[in-house]
XYZ file of C-alpha atoms in Angstrom:
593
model
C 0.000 0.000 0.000
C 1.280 3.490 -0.985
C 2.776 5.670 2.528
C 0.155 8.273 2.939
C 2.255 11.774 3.820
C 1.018 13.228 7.445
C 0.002 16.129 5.698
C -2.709 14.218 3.200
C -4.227 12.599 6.185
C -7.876 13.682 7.726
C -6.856 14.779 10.872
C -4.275 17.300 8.945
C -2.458 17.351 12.424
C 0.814 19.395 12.427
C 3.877 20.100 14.947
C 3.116 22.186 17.651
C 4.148 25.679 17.837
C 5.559 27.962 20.603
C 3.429 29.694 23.029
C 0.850 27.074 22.362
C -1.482 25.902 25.704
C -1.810 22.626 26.087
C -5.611 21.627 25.067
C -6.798 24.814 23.546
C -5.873 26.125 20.215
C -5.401 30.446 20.113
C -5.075 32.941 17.651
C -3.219 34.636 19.602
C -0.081 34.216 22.548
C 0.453 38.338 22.858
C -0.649 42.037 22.270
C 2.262 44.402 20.829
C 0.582 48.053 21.822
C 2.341 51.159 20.188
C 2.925 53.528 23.087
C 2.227 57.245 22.154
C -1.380 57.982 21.207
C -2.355 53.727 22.113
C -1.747 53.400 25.594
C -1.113 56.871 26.988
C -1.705 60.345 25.479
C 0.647 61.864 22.648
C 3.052 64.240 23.889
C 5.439 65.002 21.640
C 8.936 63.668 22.298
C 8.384 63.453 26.509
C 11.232 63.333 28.667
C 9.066 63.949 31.670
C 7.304 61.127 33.738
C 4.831 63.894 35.160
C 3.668 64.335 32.160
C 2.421 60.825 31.340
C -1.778 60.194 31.262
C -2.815 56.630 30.551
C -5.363 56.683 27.469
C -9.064 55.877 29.447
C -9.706 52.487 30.343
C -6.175 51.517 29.437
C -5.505 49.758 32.526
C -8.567 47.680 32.909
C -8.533 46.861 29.143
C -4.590 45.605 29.650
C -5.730 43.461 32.858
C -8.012 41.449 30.861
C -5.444 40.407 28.351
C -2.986 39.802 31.095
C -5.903 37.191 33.096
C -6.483 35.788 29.574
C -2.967 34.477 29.554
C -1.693 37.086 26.789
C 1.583 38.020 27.104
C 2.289 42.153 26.319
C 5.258 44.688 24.852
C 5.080 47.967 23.775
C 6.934 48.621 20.155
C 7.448 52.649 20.316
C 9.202 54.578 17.612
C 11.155 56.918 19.992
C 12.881 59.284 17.475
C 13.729 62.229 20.368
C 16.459 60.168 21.079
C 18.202 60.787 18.491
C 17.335 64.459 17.939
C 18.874 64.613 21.193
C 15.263 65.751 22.747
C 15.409 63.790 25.473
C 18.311 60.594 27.472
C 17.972 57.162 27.649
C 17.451 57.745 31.305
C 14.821 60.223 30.688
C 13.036 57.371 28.320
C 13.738 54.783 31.306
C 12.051 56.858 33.437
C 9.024 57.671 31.293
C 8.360 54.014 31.044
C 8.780 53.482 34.105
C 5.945 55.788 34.859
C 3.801 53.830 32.077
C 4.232 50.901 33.764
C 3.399 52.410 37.269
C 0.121 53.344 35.971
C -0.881 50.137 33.866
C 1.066 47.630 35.206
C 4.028 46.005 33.614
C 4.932 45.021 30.231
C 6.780 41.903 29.520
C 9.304 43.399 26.496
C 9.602 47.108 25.700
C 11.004 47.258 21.747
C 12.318 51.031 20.716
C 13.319 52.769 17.531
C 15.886 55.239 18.893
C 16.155 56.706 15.558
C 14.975 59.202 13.607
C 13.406 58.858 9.592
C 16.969 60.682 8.300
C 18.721 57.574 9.567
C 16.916 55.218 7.148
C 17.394 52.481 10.086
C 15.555 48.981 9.696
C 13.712 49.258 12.787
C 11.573 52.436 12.439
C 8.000 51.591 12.005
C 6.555 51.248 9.409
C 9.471 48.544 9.076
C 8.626 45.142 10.385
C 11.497 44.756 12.083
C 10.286 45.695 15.921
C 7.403 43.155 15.597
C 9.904 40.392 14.524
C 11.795 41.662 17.421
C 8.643 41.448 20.022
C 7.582 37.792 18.971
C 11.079 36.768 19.525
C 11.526 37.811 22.819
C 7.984 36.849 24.223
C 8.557 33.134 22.604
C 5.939 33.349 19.507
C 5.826 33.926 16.143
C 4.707 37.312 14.830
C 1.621 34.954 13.144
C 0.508 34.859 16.401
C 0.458 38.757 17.900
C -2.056 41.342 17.277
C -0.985 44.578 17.592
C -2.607 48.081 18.300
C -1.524 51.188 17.460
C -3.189 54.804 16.199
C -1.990 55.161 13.177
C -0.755 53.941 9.912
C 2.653 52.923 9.787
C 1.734 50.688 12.867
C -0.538 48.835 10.962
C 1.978 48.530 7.994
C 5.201 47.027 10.110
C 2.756 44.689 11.889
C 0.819 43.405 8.507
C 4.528 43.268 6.722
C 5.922 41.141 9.804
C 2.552 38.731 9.754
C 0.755 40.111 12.779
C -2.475 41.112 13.027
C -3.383 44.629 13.247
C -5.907 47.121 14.844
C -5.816 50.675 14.228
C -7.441 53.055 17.070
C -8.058 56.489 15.660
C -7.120 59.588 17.558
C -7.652 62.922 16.149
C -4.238 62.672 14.699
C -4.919 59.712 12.536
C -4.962 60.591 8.714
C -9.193 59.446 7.836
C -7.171 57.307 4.608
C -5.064 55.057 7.385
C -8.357 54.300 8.978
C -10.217 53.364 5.724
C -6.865 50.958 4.922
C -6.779 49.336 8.141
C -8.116 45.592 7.923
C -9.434 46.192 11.992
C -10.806 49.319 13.172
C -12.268 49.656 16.757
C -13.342 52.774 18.579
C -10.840 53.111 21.171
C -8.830 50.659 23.249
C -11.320 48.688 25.059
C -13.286 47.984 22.804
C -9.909 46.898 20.817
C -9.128 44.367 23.491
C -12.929 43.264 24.188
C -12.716 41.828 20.414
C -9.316 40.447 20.654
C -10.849 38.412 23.616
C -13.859 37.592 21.588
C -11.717 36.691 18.265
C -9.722 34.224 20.656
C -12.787 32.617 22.486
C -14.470 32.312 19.166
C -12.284 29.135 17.958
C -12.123 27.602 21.241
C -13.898 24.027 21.768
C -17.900 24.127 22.183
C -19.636 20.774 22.918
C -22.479 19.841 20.629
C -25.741 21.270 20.943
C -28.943 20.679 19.602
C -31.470 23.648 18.655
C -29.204 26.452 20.103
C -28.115 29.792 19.219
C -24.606 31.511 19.198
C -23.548 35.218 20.015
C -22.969 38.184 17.264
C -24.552 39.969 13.809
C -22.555 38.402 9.664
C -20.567 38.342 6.040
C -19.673 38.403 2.226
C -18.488 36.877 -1.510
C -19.698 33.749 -3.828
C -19.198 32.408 -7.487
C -19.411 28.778 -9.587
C -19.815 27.605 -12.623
C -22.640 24.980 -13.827
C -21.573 21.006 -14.205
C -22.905 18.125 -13.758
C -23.269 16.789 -10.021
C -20.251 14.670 -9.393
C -19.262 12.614 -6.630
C -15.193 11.537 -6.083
C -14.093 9.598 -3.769
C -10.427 10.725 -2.290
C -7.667 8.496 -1.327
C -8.263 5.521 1.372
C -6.897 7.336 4.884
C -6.331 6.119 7.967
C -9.511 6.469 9.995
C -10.301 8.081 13.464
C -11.275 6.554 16.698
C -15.028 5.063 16.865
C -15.464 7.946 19.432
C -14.886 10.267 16.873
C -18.506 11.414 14.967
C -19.494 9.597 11.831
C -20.055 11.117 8.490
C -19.905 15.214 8.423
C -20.701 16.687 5.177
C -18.642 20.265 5.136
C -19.923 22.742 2.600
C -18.170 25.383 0.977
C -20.066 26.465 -2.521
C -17.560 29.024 -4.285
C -14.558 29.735 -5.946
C -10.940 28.099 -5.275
C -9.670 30.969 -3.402
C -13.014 31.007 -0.844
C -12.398 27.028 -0.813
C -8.974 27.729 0.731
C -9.985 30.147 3.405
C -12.093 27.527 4.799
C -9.433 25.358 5.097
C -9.161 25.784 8.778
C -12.362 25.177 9.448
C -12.455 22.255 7.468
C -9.483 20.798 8.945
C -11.131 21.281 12.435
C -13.703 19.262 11.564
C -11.614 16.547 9.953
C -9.743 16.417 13.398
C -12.744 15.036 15.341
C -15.195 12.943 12.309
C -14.574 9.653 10.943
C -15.190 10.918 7.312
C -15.689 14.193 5.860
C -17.324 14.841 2.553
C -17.134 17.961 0.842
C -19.813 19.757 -1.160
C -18.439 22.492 -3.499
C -19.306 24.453 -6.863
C -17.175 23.975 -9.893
C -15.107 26.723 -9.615
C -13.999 25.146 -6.390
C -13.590 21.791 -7.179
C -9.705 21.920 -8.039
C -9.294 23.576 -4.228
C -10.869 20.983 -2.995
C -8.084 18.617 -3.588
C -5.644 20.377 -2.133
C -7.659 20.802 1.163
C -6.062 18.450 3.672
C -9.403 16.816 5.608
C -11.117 16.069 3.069
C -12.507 12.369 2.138
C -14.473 12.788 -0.806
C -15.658 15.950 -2.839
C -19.065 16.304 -3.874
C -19.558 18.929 -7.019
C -22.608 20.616 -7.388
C -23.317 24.104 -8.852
C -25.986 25.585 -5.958
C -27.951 28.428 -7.712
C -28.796 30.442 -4.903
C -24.948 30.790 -4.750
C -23.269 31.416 -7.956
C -23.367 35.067 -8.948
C -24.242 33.751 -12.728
C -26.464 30.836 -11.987
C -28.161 29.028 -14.671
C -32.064 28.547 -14.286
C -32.587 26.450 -11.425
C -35.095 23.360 -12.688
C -37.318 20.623 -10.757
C -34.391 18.104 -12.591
C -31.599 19.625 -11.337
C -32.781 20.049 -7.174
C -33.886 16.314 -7.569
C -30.000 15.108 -8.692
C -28.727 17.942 -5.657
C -31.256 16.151 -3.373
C -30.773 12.701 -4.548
C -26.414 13.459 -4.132
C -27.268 14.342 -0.361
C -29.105 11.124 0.744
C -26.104 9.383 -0.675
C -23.541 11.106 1.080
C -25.451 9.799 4.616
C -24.203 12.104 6.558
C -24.746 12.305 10.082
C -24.653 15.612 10.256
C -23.877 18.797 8.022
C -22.032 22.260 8.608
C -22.941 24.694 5.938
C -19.958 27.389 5.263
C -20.872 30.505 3.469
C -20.424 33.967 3.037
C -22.316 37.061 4.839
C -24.601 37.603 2.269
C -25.084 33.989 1.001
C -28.067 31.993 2.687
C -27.303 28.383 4.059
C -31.001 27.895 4.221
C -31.907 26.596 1.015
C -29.291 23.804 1.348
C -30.383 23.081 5.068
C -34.063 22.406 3.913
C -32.501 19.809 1.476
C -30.754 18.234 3.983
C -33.787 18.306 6.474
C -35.389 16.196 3.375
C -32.650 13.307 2.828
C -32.836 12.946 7.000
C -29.310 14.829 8.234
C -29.595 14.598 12.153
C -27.728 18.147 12.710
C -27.262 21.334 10.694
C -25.151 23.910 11.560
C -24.791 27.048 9.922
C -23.607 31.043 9.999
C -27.386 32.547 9.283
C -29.004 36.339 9.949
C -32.570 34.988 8.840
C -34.578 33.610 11.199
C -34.161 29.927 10.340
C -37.250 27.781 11.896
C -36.468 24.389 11.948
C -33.961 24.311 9.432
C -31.110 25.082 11.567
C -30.066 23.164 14.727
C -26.890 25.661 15.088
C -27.678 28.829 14.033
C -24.184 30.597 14.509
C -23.766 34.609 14.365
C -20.480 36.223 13.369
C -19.963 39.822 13.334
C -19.100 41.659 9.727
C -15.182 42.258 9.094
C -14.032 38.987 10.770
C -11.587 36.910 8.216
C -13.238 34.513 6.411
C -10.822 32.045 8.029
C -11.519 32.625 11.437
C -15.523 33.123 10.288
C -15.072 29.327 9.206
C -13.144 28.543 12.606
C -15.802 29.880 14.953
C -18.541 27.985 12.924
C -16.791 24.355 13.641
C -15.956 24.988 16.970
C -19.664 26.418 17.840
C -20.559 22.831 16.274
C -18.270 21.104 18.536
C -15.074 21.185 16.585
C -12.235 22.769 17.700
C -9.471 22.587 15.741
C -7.037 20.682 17.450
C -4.369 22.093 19.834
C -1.284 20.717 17.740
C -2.635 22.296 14.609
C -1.897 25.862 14.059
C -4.837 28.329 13.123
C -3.462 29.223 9.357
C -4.161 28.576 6.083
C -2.617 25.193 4.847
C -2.496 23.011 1.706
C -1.114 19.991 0.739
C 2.279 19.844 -0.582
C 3.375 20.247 -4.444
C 5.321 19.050 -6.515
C 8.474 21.798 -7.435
C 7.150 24.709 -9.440
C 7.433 23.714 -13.527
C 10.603 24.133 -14.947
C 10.047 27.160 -16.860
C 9.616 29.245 -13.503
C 13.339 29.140 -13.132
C 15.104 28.317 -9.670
C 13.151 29.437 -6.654
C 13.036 32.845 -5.202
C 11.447 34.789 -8.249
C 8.126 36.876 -7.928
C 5.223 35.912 -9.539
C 3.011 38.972 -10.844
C -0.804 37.969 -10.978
C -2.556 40.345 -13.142
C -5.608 38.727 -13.569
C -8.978 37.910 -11.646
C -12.139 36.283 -12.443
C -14.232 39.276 -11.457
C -12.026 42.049 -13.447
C -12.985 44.746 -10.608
C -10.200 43.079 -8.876
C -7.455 42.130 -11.112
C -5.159 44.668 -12.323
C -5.254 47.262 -14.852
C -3.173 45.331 -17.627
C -0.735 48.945 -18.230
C 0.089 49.051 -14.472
C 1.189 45.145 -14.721
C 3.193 45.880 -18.077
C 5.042 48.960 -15.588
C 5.640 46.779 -13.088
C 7.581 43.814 -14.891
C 9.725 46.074 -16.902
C 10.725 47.686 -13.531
C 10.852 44.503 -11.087
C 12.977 43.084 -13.703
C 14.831 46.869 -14.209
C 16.051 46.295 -10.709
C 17.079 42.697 -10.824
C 14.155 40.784 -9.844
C 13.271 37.655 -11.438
C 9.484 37.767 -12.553
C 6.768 34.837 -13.588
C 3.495 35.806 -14.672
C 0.956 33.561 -14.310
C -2.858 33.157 -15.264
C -5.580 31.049 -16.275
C -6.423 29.702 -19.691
C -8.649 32.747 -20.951
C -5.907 35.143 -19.948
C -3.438 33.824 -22.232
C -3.342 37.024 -23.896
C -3.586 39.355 -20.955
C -0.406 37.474 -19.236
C 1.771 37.326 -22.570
C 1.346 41.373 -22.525
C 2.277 42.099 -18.973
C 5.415 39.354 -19.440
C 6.542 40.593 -22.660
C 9.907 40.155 -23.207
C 11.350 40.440 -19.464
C 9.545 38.042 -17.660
C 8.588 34.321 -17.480
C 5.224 33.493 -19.101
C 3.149 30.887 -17.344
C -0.608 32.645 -18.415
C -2.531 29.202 -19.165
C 0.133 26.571 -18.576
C -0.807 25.500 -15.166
C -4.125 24.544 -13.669
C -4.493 25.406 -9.725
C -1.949 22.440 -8.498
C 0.655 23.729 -10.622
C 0.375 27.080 -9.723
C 0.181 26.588 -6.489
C 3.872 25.072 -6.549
C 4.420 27.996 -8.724
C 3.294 30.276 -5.892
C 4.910 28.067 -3.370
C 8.478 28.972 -4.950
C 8.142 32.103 -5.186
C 10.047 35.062 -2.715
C 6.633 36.616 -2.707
C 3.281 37.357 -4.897
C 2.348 40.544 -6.207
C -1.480 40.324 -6.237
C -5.056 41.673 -6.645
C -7.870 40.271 -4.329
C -7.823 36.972 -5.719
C -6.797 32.915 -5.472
C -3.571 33.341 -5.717
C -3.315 35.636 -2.625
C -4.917 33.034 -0.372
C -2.426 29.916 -1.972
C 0.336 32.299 -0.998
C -1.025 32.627 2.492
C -1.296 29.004 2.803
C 2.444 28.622 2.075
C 3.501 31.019 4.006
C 5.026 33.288 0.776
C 4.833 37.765 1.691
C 1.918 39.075 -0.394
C 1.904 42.481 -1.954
C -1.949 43.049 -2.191
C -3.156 45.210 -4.723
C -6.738 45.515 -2.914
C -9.633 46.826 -4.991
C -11.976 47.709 -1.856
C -15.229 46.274 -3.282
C -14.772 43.879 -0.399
C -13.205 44.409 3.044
C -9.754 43.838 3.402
C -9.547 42.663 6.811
C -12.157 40.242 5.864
C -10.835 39.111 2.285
C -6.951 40.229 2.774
C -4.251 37.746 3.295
C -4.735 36.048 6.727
C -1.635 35.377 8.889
C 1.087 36.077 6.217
C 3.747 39.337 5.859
C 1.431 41.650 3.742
C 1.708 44.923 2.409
C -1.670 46.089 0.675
C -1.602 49.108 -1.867
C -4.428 50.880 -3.602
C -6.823 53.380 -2.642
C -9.215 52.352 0.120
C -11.530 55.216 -0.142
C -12.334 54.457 -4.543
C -15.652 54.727 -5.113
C -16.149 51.505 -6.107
C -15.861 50.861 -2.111
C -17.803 48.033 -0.528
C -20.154 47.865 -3.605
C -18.858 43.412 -4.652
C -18.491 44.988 -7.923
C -16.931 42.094 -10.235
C -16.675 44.625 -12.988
C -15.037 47.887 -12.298
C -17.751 50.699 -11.811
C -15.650 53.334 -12.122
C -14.291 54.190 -15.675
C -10.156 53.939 -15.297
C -9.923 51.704 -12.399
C -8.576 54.624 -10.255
C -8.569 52.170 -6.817
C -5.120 50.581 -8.424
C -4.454 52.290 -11.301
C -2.965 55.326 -9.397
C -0.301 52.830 -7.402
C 3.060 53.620 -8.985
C 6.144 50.903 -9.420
C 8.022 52.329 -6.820
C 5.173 51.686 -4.054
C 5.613 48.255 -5.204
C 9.506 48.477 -4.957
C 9.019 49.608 -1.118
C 6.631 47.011 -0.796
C 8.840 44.596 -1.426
C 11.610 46.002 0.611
C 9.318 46.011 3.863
C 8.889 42.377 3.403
C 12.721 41.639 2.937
C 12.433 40.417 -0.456
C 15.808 41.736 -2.986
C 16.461 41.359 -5.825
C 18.240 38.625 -6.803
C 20.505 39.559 -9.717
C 22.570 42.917 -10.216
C 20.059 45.824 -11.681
C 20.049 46.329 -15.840
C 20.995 50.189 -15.363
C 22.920 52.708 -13.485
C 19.076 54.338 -13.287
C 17.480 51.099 -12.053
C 19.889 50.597 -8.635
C 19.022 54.594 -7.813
C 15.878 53.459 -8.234
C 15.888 50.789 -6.191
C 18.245 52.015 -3.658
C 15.947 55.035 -3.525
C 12.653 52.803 -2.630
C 10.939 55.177 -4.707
């Protein structure tokens, strides 16, 4: 019999991480807290302890994470130091004072310098984050940090933190609208951080029961034929363990990979798990580790371009469920997709327990009816769902996107370490504009950087115009497994809000997200990954799930210039990796500009 490899099997276990506690999985092991304007009022460049005012409710807010077993540091850029404003024994003292007031901190990270000394530590560099994790024992994957204004929420997004921005009168209104978490000030900051982290923790099963908070968003599939595959034999889970759980998740690849987690928790805990999911989908599906058999279906109340639904086609849906006998079903969707129609087909075919993520009052159709509130990643979303079911994911598998492994990218891609530029998108609102992707290979390549382009099979002629003749053209030679090892070799992914963003994610590769804001960011961004996003939050084609481009000229990415992409890059420590063409290109580079 062939070896199975431990990550293709159901339970999708992996090695634990640090900071992890014992039995319960977290999304979190500490808060990094900027200090000036986050946890005590702005005074510019203060030498004096006197002068130090908590923010309100700082203290009681910081108590709660401490009883909740989260570690803290403060990451401060301190640039009076180096203007000579103020000593290091002034600063000690200061800090001191902070921690007088609200208690003590277990790492204190400072910039000394100033922006003239170009340093690698000065937020918005990553570098203080990295530095936090290290010395509290985690991974930067596993902090959330607050600050007030922008450039906090850059350095912790480019070292893989989370981020929540805090608004103070200072705050530039643009840095709010790019922030992926916004909350009103910081208790209400750490309230949610506390919720976030309870969310995925275990929940015993239930039967008609309700759980806390209001919804969210995106869909699309293409019509087949149902079709039922059975996945390789695995090695089966304790008769303890529940039966048959059919997992549903009816959308595109990149929306089948952010339920991953979710999926995996389940898989953890049931015997077999069967997986219904649209067309589009279907080549996710196999990469999903958890997964016994996939079950294709095109569900019209899903797909943004369904085809009429008929009395023929609900009968083969209906007659596909009773064969799956499942014991019991947990619906995944989006905010403004409705599990219901699908739950009163499985109330038909006899599944025992339905759980789902629904607004509408569901009757009968729901034995779970889960709430989640709008803005949470769809990754978590899908965590919180399983574990209100009574499916935790387990405590040696970490809460991130994960896929199985690939094969080495194809040949043509060249030796690892290039960066692959996808300009395209099934919904064109968020691919990008085809003259901005043309700039940005001839100047990635300009300063030494090795680029692949890659795309689907209609975008053949879209990816041989960005490549040209500078970069590597992979538009239409790889279907999702290859590109995913494409994307899994790469030094990082330049990228609209698309698949490709989330198969980065779920290698672990830095993102440079070119987000058109028709969806949220912090709810369709990359989750748990170095990420620098670019693009206009405020466009006008803002929150509207747009798949075409409402506004003539694209002007959400269109305005992002080569050289934001440049600095992008540079925040998330990815060089080039041959000498520059020109004397022009390595000013250009050097410059980050």
């Amino acid at each position: 019999m062939p070896q199975v490899e431990p990550d293709q099997r159901r339970s999708a276990r992996v090695v634990a991480r640090s900071g992890r506690v014992a039995g319960i999985p977290r999304l979190f092991d500490a808060v990094l807290l900027d200090r000036d304007g986050t946890l005590i009022e702005d005074v510019p460049y203060n030498g004096d302890p006197d002068r130090v005012r908590p923010m309100p409710g700082a203290r009681v807010a910081l108590d709660a994470l401490r009883a909740a077993g989260l570690r803290l540091a403060v990451v401060t850029n301190q640039s009076g130091l180096a203007k000579g404003l103020f000593t290091t024994a002034q600063l000690r003292a200061v800090h001191a004072r902070v921690e007088q007031l609200l208690g003590p901190f277990d790492a204190w990270l400072v910039c000394p310098h100033d922006e003239v000394d170009r340093c690698d530590c000065r937020k918005p560099a990553p570098k203080l984050i990295h530095a936090a994790a290290r010395r509290l024992g985690t991974t930067p994957q596993r902090c959330v940090l607050i600050g007030d204004i922008g450039r906090d929420v850059t350095a912790a997004l480019a070292a893989g933190a989370q981020a929540v921005l805090v608004p103070t009168p200072l705050t530039r209104p643009a840095e709010t609208s790019a922030a992926p978490w916004v909350a009103a000030d910081l208790s209400t900051a750490v309230a949610e951080i506390l919720r976030r982290q309870t969310a995925i923790a275990p929940a015993s099963h239930r039967s008609t029961a309700e759980s806390a908070a209001p919804p969210p968003l995106t869909a699309v599939e293409s019509a087949a034929p149902p079709l039922v595959k059975a996945g390789p034999a695995r090695p089966s889970r304790s008769s303890a363990g529940t039966g048959t759980v059919l997992v549903v998740r009816s959308d595109s690849a990149g929306d089948v990979v952010v339920t991953g987690p979710g999926i995996r928790a389940v898989a953890a805990h049931a015997r077999r798990v069967v997986l219904l999911c649209g067309p589009r989908g279907r080549a996710a599906a196999d990469l999903l580790p958890g997964v016994d058999t996939v079950v294709v279906h095109q569900l019209p109340w899903i797909d943004p371009a369904p085809a009429p639904t008929t009395a023929p086609d609900i009968a083969a849906l209906t007659a596909t469920l009773a064969a799956v006998n499942a014991d019991e079903a947990i619906i995944f969707t989006s905010y403004h997709q409705s599990p219901l129609p699908l739950a009163l087909l499985l109330r038909t075919v006899g599944v025992g327990r339905i759980s789902a993520i629904s607004d509408d009052y569901p009757g009968s159709l729901l034995d779970l009816r889960h709430r989640v509130p709008v803005g949470v990643p769809e990754p978590e979303r899908a965590l919180s769902l399983a574990a209100a079911a009574g499916y935790p994911l387990p405590p040696d598998d970490e809460p991130t996107l994960r896929l199985r492994p690939v094969p080495p990218p194809p040949g043509r891609a060249g030796a690892p370490g290039y960066v692959v530029l996808h300009p395209g998108s099934a919904a064109q609102s968020r691919g990008l504009p085809p003259d901005l992707a043309v700039e940005l290979v001839r100047t990635l390549v300009h300063v030494g950087h090795r680029v692949v382009v890659t795309g689907g099979p209609d975008e053949v002629a879209l990816t041989a115009h960005v490549a040209g003749g500078d970069a590597v053209d992979l538009g239409g030679g790889t279907e999702l497994a290859e590109l995913a090892a494409t994307v899994a070799g790469a030094a990082a992914v330049i990228v609209g809000n698309t698949g490709p963003a989330h198969l980065a994610a779920a290698y672990g590769i830095p993102v440079v997200s070119l987000f058109a804001p028709t969806v949220p960011f912090g709810q369709w961004g990359p989750w748990r990954v170095p990420t620098v996003r670019l693009g206009d939050p405020d466009a006008p084609c803002r929150g509207t799930r747009a798949a075409t481009c409402p506004v003539p000229g694209h002007p959400c990415l269109s305005r992002i210039r080569p050289e934001e992409v440049l600095t992008a890059l540079t925040l998330l420590g990815v060089a080039p990796s041959r000498p520059p063409r020109s004397a022009g290109a390595t000013a250009l580079a050097r410059s980050g500009r």
